[in-house]
Amino acid sequence: MKLYTKILIGMMIGVVFGLLLGPNSSILPNDGVRLSASATVFQTPDGAEQVLAKGLTDARVLGQRGDWLEIEYSLSPGHLMRLKSAGVPAAEKARANVIMTGWVKEKIPEVFRYAPIGQSIVDYTSWIGGLFLAMIKMVVVPLVFFSLVGGIASLGDVRKLGRMGGRTIGFFMATTVMALMIGVGLTNLIKPGALLSQEDRDILLSAYGGSTGSTIANAAGAPSFGDQLIAIVPTNPIAALASGDMLQVIFFATMLGIALTFLEGDRAQPVIELFDRLNDAMVMLVHIAMKIAPFGVGALLFKVVGNTGISVLYALSVYALVVLLGLFLHLVLTYGFVVRVWAKLPFLAFLGAIKEAMVVAFSTSSSSATLPVTKACCEDNLNVGPETTSFVLPLGATVNMDGTALYQGVAAIFIAQIYGMDLTIGDQVTIVVSATLASVGAAGVPGAGMITLAMVLTAIGVPTEGLALILGVDRILDMFRTATNVVGDSTATVLMARLEGDNLRIMSDAEDAADPTKGFQGRLGQGQQSVSGDKDEG
Ligand code: ASP
């Protein structure tokens, strides 16, 4: 069975098990209840006067009367002190660490029931996804470094690099703006913010209000453009490698590669050779890691599906659908056009060639973590030369995030609509400009786009507390926008390869399986550990 088929089966199992056996399971006993900071525990099931406690996070359900849940809980000494100082009368009589009972009103997503057994299953299995993620992340920094130094040195000509660099950055910017125009246009047309009821709005704001504080604080510290530019040059390249600062690593590797091309005669040759061999070894590590992808991907999806409440999705469904529709249109129109017309490849076959990268991006929500897989797909299945992939892809994974930009455009306008704010044409332009920068500034890790979204909101004067409104569906949308980001990087790669005159072509499954030096089927295929020395550069 092909690796991709196995990954798909893993995904499906993750989704089905997530629905059946996750914390939101409908078949497991749902006698746990999660409470947000504002939820209040009362003595009687009608909200009558006596308040017993506040600020619980988790409790056990004993029974239900209408909307009211009878719960069993205990208070820690610290919690009890806080209640006393807040002047809750019942706290005077209560004792710490004693089981007590009370009533809370069920209100999704502020107070909702879940299945503790499902939560335990998620807790016990999440290491599988974590292990897979760690295995591919382990390769990212050395792979980028070794392949970029080798790639730049073998370009042999700084002008060629300058040309490719200029084109790549220009293309990244153009597609990001295109994505934003699609997102902004759709949101103005469909107006999802006008469709959310006042009640849903209040619930979302109160349920997630507390958890956005750190997000907002993070974004507020964003450095200026000039500082960001200087920060790309590492004062200590080893520190840059150690901390995995991708732009710094790219900069240093590029400079080192250029320096190597200036060495006289064949003095650079042994170094380039060494880096090439190390790069080969890293590629092999990616293939080893991908062996556990079906399990890893399944476990990651199990966790996401299991933890996302359907009811949150319902309130935000129109907003989420606008994001998804926008991503789809950008994929088909923008990338479809570029791949078909400029890179001259059949679009569906192109998507087929990068399918492993798409599913890994989808399930990990991290374009940085997916980078090794994207690189392997572009080189092995589309025959792009390593000089192109080793430059365009790491840069793309760090700065080119069309999916993120599109989502930020939609989210900013959606939140403004909910607050009843009218955005002028000037505001909309500000959104396009600031979301372009915010998507560049977002790291390729889960949830990064939501953090830099605060910058966009600030730019148009929308309260950043509004982030609380969209937090509930962010994890799901992150999966789709990350997959789009990775397709965007691959599109840039094939276009640059075409412009540099690479011999692009779609490798068939049969070719893949037959070539032990390439592809997910060929390398490590059929149990044979073929690591032949000479690499076929086609
Ligand atoms: N998770 C995205 C990525 O890695 C970034 C984002 O949060 O939008 O590409």
XYZ file of C-alpha atoms and ligand atoms in Angstrom:
547
model
C 0.000 0.000 0.000
C 1.261 3.494 -0.821
C 2.376 5.761 1.986
C -0.181 8.373 1.033
C -3.019 5.843 1.195
C -1.828 4.794 4.628
C -1.754 8.433 5.775
C -5.297 8.955 4.512
C -6.477 5.878 6.373
C -4.737 7.210 9.497
C -6.539 10.536 9.076
C -9.906 8.873 8.648
C -9.416 6.699 11.700
C -8.375 9.805 13.661
C -11.525 11.679 12.659
C -13.937 8.804 13.326
C -12.335 7.930 16.650
C -12.211 11.616 17.550
C -15.961 11.877 17.092
C -16.740 8.596 18.817
C -14.155 8.396 21.578
C -12.967 11.978 22.137
C -13.986 14.387 24.902
C -17.065 15.360 22.866
C -18.118 11.764 22.315
C -21.813 11.035 22.264
C -21.372 7.408 23.279
C -19.073 7.756 26.286
C -20.556 8.943 29.621
C -20.253 12.748 29.578
C -20.186 13.335 33.293
C -17.415 15.926 33.227
C -18.085 19.628 32.918
C -15.691 22.378 31.823
C -16.303 25.839 33.173
C -14.948 29.170 32.079
C -13.741 31.781 34.554
C -17.067 33.604 34.681
C -19.230 30.534 35.385
C -20.979 30.708 38.755
C -21.947 27.805 41.007
C -25.264 28.280 42.842
C -26.827 26.474 45.743
C -30.117 25.778 43.983
C -30.984 25.037 40.352
C -32.793 28.294 39.659
C -29.956 30.737 40.004
C -31.450 31.912 43.292
C -29.284 34.129 45.414
C -26.757 31.940 47.174
C -23.508 31.878 45.175
C -21.231 29.028 46.231
C -18.186 29.415 44.021
C -16.699 30.964 40.938
C -13.642 30.336 38.837
C -13.865 26.528 38.730
C -12.378 24.974 35.620
C -13.499 21.388 35.853
C -16.106 19.441 37.816
C -18.117 16.215 37.793
C -21.773 16.139 36.810
C -24.144 14.374 39.221
C -27.445 15.157 37.566
C -29.340 17.510 35.343
C -32.560 19.502 35.676
C -33.460 21.368 32.498
C -30.484 23.582 31.664
C -29.068 23.173 35.142
C -26.339 20.728 36.045
C -25.755 19.460 39.549
C -22.017 19.242 40.030
C -19.524 17.874 42.495
C -16.386 19.935 43.109
C -13.740 20.798 45.661
C -11.813 24.006 46.300
C -8.086 24.328 46.832
C -6.969 26.450 49.817
C -5.790 29.205 47.447
C -9.054 29.188 45.552
C -11.005 29.402 48.776
C -8.940 32.404 49.873
C -9.676 34.160 46.600
C -13.403 33.538 47.054
C -13.262 34.910 50.584
C -11.447 38.030 49.534
C -13.963 38.485 46.712
C -16.617 38.547 49.429
C -18.522 35.388 48.506
C -20.469 34.692 51.761
C -20.659 30.919 51.248
C -16.865 30.806 51.228
C -16.803 31.639 54.932
C -18.445 28.320 55.780
C -16.724 26.237 53.111
C -13.619 24.176 53.718
C -10.769 23.449 51.347
C -10.316 20.085 49.655
C -13.758 18.837 50.701
C -16.170 17.527 48.095
C -19.152 19.853 47.727
C -22.148 20.026 45.459
C -23.850 22.894 43.664
C -25.593 23.870 40.439
C -24.366 25.571 37.269
C -26.277 26.544 34.175
C -25.142 24.736 31.059
C -24.233 27.305 28.431
C -22.057 26.360 25.480
C -19.152 27.101 25.204
C -18.941 28.720 28.639
C -20.127 25.694 30.573
C -20.271 22.420 28.721
C -20.279 18.735 29.428
C -17.576 16.444 28.155
C -16.519 12.845 28.463
C -13.585 12.478 30.905
C -12.790 9.031 29.492
C -12.490 10.588 26.037
C -10.169 13.212 27.474
C -8.027 10.478 29.016
C -7.826 8.685 25.670
C -6.661 11.938 24.058
C -4.105 12.440 26.844
C -2.797 8.899 26.547
C -2.476 8.933 22.745
C -1.244 12.451 22.099
C 2.397 11.325 22.395
C 2.049 9.514 19.065
C 1.316 12.724 17.182
C 3.908 14.559 19.261
C 6.560 11.993 18.389
C 5.906 12.242 14.663
C 5.971 16.023 14.813
C 9.220 16.002 16.781
C 10.806 13.618 14.274
C 10.189 15.902 11.293
C 10.871 19.096 13.211
C 14.236 17.627 14.208
C 15.288 17.702 10.566
C 14.101 21.219 9.684
C 17.048 23.382 10.777
C 19.900 21.112 9.603
C 18.067 20.367 6.354
C 17.565 24.034 5.550
C 21.143 24.830 6.465
C 22.920 22.006 4.634
C 20.748 22.144 1.545
C 20.848 25.913 1.249
C 24.628 26.199 1.544
C 25.059 23.424 -1.034
C 22.294 24.820 -3.231
C 23.594 28.401 -3.299
C 27.190 27.283 -3.801
C 26.183 25.152 -6.753
C 24.243 28.016 -8.355
C 27.741 29.324 -8.922
C 26.621 32.809 -9.834
C 25.466 35.488 -7.448
C 23.480 37.244 -10.161
C 21.401 34.119 -10.643
C 20.662 34.113 -6.930
C 19.781 37.808 -6.988
C 17.400 37.225 -9.860
C 15.720 34.263 -8.211
C 15.559 36.087 -4.872
C 13.937 39.152 -6.396
C 11.424 37.136 -8.369
C 10.579 34.914 -5.428
C 9.911 37.767 -3.030
C 7.939 39.652 -5.679
C 5.845 36.580 -6.342
C 5.260 35.953 -2.622
C 3.987 39.516 -2.182
C 1.771 39.420 -5.272
C 0.038 36.170 -4.296
C -0.428 37.342 -0.711
C -2.154 40.514 -1.875
C -4.248 38.438 -4.282
C -5.297 36.166 -1.395
C -6.239 39.172 0.683
C -8.321 40.681 -2.076
C -10.270 37.455 -2.372
C -10.785 37.268 1.410
C -11.707 40.921 1.856
C -14.015 40.856 -1.170
C -15.881 37.763 -0.010
C -16.342 39.042 3.537
C -17.771 42.325 2.312
C -20.095 40.424 0.032
C -21.347 37.780 2.457
C -21.138 39.835 5.690
C -20.827 36.888 8.103
C -20.572 39.283 11.057
C -24.088 40.517 10.518
C -25.402 36.960 10.836
C -24.124 36.174 14.321
C -26.828 36.678 16.937
C -26.274 38.982 19.882
C -26.596 36.014 22.233
C -23.901 33.977 20.442
C -21.669 37.022 20.444
C -21.970 37.523 24.208
C -21.332 33.867 24.904
C -18.231 33.741 22.713
C -16.801 36.903 24.200
C -17.327 35.788 27.780
C -16.205 32.208 27.248
C -12.896 32.972 25.587
C -12.327 36.495 26.834
C -9.783 35.444 29.449
C -7.685 33.327 27.135
C -6.917 36.025 24.579
C -5.006 38.228 27.017
C -1.632 36.630 26.351
C -2.282 36.589 22.598
C -2.860 40.320 22.626
C 0.133 40.939 24.867
C 2.354 38.933 22.488
C 1.291 40.915 19.466
C 1.698 44.251 21.170
C 5.441 43.674 21.441
C 5.905 43.350 17.666
C 9.103 45.166 16.542
C 9.238 47.836 13.822
C 10.028 47.078 10.194
C 13.590 48.419 10.378
C 14.342 46.390 13.485
C 12.936 43.300 11.824
C 15.237 43.814 8.857
C 18.360 44.139 11.006
C 17.276 41.152 13.051
C 17.620 38.948 9.959
C 21.413 39.183 10.224
C 22.541 36.865 13.031
C 25.276 38.246 15.255
C 25.899 34.660 16.245
C 25.017 32.124 13.534
C 25.374 29.183 15.908
C 22.805 30.771 18.195
C 20.535 31.259 15.190
C 20.858 27.571 14.339
C 20.359 26.561 17.944
C 17.235 28.618 18.396
C 15.925 27.751 14.948
C 15.473 31.355 13.857
C 14.649 30.562 10.265
C 15.292 33.916 8.594
C 18.665 34.197 10.299
C 19.572 30.664 9.284
C 18.545 31.399 5.688
C 20.592 34.577 5.673
C 23.705 32.957 7.079
C 23.457 29.900 4.823
C 22.997 32.129 1.775
C 26.031 34.234 2.663
C 28.124 31.151 3.354
C 27.048 29.666 0.021
C 27.983 32.901 -1.774
C 31.335 33.009 0.005
C 32.053 29.467 -1.141
C 31.464 30.421 -4.779
C 34.157 33.097 -4.415
C 36.858 30.687 -3.237
C 39.485 30.099 -5.896
C 39.752 26.963 -8.007
C 38.178 23.898 -6.466
C 38.932 24.884 -2.895
C 35.235 25.014 -2.086
C 34.590 21.556 -3.505
C 35.223 19.423 -0.384
C 32.975 21.661 1.699
C 30.168 21.596 -0.860
C 30.534 17.834 -1.108
C 30.311 17.461 2.654
C 27.205 19.616 2.848
C 25.630 17.669 -0.006
C 26.207 14.371 1.739
C 24.845 15.707 5.017
C 21.847 16.960 3.112
C 21.285 13.485 1.634
C 21.343 12.062 5.126
C 18.765 14.606 6.313
C 16.507 13.712 3.413
C 16.778 10.093 4.430
C 15.782 11.044 7.965
C 12.634 12.663 6.591
C 11.746 9.427 4.886
C 12.324 7.465 8.041
C 10.075 9.892 9.955
C 7.382 9.618 7.295
C 7.156 5.895 8.030
C 5.266 6.776 11.206
C 3.230 9.525 9.502
C 0.023 7.453 9.255
C -0.009 6.959 13.038
C 1.163 10.473 13.831
C -1.362 12.114 11.554
C -4.152 9.919 12.918
C -3.306 10.854 16.507
C -3.091 14.575 15.675
C -6.509 14.526 14.035
C -7.991 12.484 16.863
C -6.991 15.233 19.265
C -8.288 18.137 17.172
C -11.592 16.524 16.239
C -12.125 15.229 19.756
C -11.626 18.622 21.315
C -13.643 20.847 18.998
C -17.210 21.344 20.028
C -19.752 21.194 17.236
C -21.851 23.934 18.803
C -19.023 26.468 18.602
C -18.702 25.598 14.953
C -22.374 26.242 14.495
C -22.301 29.811 15.794
C -19.282 30.587 13.682
C -20.142 28.445 10.696
C -20.720 31.289 8.240
C -17.441 32.943 9.177
C -15.600 29.622 8.905
C -17.255 28.921 5.561
C -16.177 32.296 4.180
C -12.567 31.510 5.150
C -12.786 28.063 3.566
C -14.438 29.380 0.414
C -11.765 32.074 0.124
C -8.965 29.537 0.525
C -10.559 27.316 -2.083
C -10.948 30.170 -4.583
C -7.348 31.258 -4.027
C -6.175 27.692 -4.551
C -8.087 27.183 -7.758
C -7.860 30.665 -9.285
C -4.463 31.992 -8.239
C -2.425 28.816 -7.906
C -4.387 27.060 -10.649
C -3.551 29.882 -13.047
C 0.118 30.128 -12.119
C 0.746 26.394 -12.219
C -1.164 25.793 -15.427
C -0.309 28.886 -17.459
C 3.088 30.001 -16.204
C 4.666 26.835 -14.839
C 2.950 24.779 -17.558
C 2.006 21.829 -15.398
C -1.433 20.177 -15.157
C -2.847 21.579 -11.916
C -4.452 18.421 -10.526
C -1.340 16.392 -11.217
C 0.663 19.111 -9.460
C -1.574 18.844 -6.403
C -1.221 15.067 -6.590
C 2.558 15.408 -6.565
C 2.546 17.445 -3.355
C -0.246 15.540 -1.609
C 1.969 14.203 1.188
C 3.004 17.774 2.015
C -0.629 18.881 1.989
C -1.791 16.233 4.444
C 1.173 16.764 6.755
C 0.541 20.531 6.701
C -3.134 19.934 7.370
C -2.597 17.666 10.327
C 0.351 19.480 11.929
C -0.861 23.063 11.247
C 2.767 24.047 10.803
C 4.348 24.977 7.501
C 7.799 24.963 9.103
C 7.405 21.425 10.356
C 6.101 20.382 6.943
C 9.071 21.915 5.115
C 11.136 18.710 4.806
C 8.147 16.912 3.307
C 7.354 19.768 0.918
C 10.964 19.757 -0.240
C 10.961 16.016 -0.816
C 7.707 16.265 -2.814
C 8.939 19.105 -5.043
C 12.279 17.439 -5.748
C 11.177 13.845 -6.083
C 7.720 14.149 -7.621
C 8.074 17.307 -9.706
C 11.768 17.084 -10.532
C 12.577 20.588 -9.272
C 16.311 21.063 -8.779
C 17.613 21.319 -5.206
C 19.096 24.800 -5.883
C 15.551 26.077 -6.343
C 13.791 24.161 -3.557
C 16.511 24.839 -0.999
C 16.115 28.576 -1.518
C 12.433 29.126 -2.285
C 10.860 26.682 0.172
C 12.525 27.696 3.468
C 11.916 31.331 2.618
C 8.321 30.543 1.705
C 7.683 28.528 4.853
C 8.824 31.538 6.867
C 7.379 34.550 5.066
C 4.895 33.423 2.420
C 1.558 32.646 4.040
C -1.287 33.359 1.674
C -3.736 31.231 3.613
C -2.888 33.080 6.802
C -3.230 36.495 5.134
C -6.591 35.586 3.629
C -7.852 34.335 6.963
C -6.649 37.507 8.684
C -8.482 39.669 6.157
C -11.721 37.762 6.686
C -11.343 37.674 10.463
C -10.575 41.394 10.786
C -13.642 42.416 8.814
C -15.811 39.805 10.528
C -14.862 41.121 13.966
C -15.420 44.722 12.816
C -18.847 43.736 11.515
C -19.766 42.197 14.845
C -18.774 45.349 16.662
C -20.995 47.200 14.199
C -18.101 49.206 12.781
C -18.252 50.571 9.254
C -14.975 50.111 7.443
C -14.040 52.682 4.821
C -12.138 51.880 1.633
C -9.095 53.295 3.433
C -9.605 50.795 6.273
C -9.854 47.961 3.789
C -6.588 49.008 2.173
C -5.038 49.180 5.634
C -6.226 45.623 6.212
C -4.575 44.445 3.005
C -1.275 46.148 3.845
C -1.172 45.210 7.527
C -2.292 41.611 6.944
C 0.425 41.215 4.304
C 2.987 42.259 6.914
C 1.254 40.268 9.657
C 1.376 37.113 7.546
C 5.058 37.686 6.824
C 5.635 38.148 10.544
C 3.715 35.000 11.492
C 5.947 32.014 12.186
C 5.071 28.726 10.499
C 3.734 27.198 13.699
C 0.194 26.405 14.883
C -1.864 29.445 15.794
C 0.760 32.002 14.729
C -1.633 33.738 12.348
C -4.063 34.437 15.140
C -1.357 36.163 17.196
C -0.298 38.550 14.450
C -3.962 39.157 13.601
C -3.946 41.438 16.652
C -1.660 43.757 14.646
C -4.244 43.997 11.882
C -7.038 44.720 14.345
C -4.995 47.441 16.000
C -4.232 49.001 12.609
C -7.919 49.554 11.895
C -8.898 50.337 15.469
C -10.949 47.215 16.169
C -10.808 46.040 19.823
C -8.366 43.150 20.098
C -10.725 41.480 22.583
C -12.631 40.566 19.427
C -10.126 37.749 18.944
C -12.135 35.910 21.566
C -14.968 35.644 19.061
C -13.049 33.496 16.617
C -10.874 31.480 18.974
C -13.261 28.527 19.050
C -12.794 27.608 15.390
C -9.224 28.768 14.997
C -7.609 25.363 15.360
C -9.711 23.932 12.542
C -9.168 26.888 10.199
C -5.439 26.747 10.968
C -5.302 23.316 9.337
C -6.787 24.592 6.099
C -4.779 27.789 5.925
C -1.525 25.933 6.616
C -2.250 23.497 3.781
C -2.897 26.523 1.543
C 0.364 28.128 2.689
C 2.271 25.014 1.704
C 0.596 24.816 -1.715
C 1.536 28.475 -2.181
C 5.196 27.744 -1.427
C 5.194 24.797 -3.814
C 3.553 26.925 -6.517
C 6.307 29.528 -6.149
C 8.877 26.742 -6.351
C 7.631 25.263 -9.619
C 7.298 28.715 -11.133
C 10.854 29.687 -10.194
C 12.104 26.320 -11.427
C 10.340 26.876 -14.741
C 11.861 30.357 -15.068
C 15.323 28.965 -14.278
C 14.867 26.345 -16.978
C 14.561 23.259 -14.739
C 13.237 20.171 -16.446
C 9.918 20.048 -14.569
C 7.753 16.986 -14.865
C 5.289 14.977 -12.850
C 6.795 11.689 -11.739
C 4.413 8.772 -12.011
C 3.893 6.374 -9.105
C 5.602 3.647 -11.119
C 8.692 5.805 -11.701
C 8.654 6.733 -8.058
C 8.584 3.137 -6.898
C 11.251 2.097 -9.400
C 13.817 4.714 -8.360
C 15.464 3.917 -5.036
C 17.024 7.398 -4.806
C 13.757 9.286 -5.018
C 10.228 9.482 -3.731
C 8.319 8.129 -0.754
C 7.790 4.776 -2.487
C 11.266 4.331 -3.909
C 13.377 5.350 -0.935
C 13.103 2.838 1.850
C 10.420 1.150 -0.240
C 9.748 -2.595 0.055
C 11.940 -2.722 3.115
C 15.135 -2.254 1.103
C 17.348 0.354 2.701
C 18.808 1.659 -0.511
C 20.978 4.665 0.097
C 23.013 4.632 -3.079
C 25.802 7.139 -3.247
C 25.194 8.818 -6.562
C 22.185 11.011 -6.672
C 20.308 11.171 -9.909
C 19.745 14.824 -10.498
C 17.678 14.151 -13.655
N -0.131 27.587 11.158
C 0.198 28.428 10.039
C 1.403 27.904 9.317
O 2.243 27.256 9.905
C 0.376 29.844 10.425
C -0.929 30.385 10.915
O -1.237 30.260 12.093
O -1.698 30.881 10.078
O 1.547 28.099 8.147
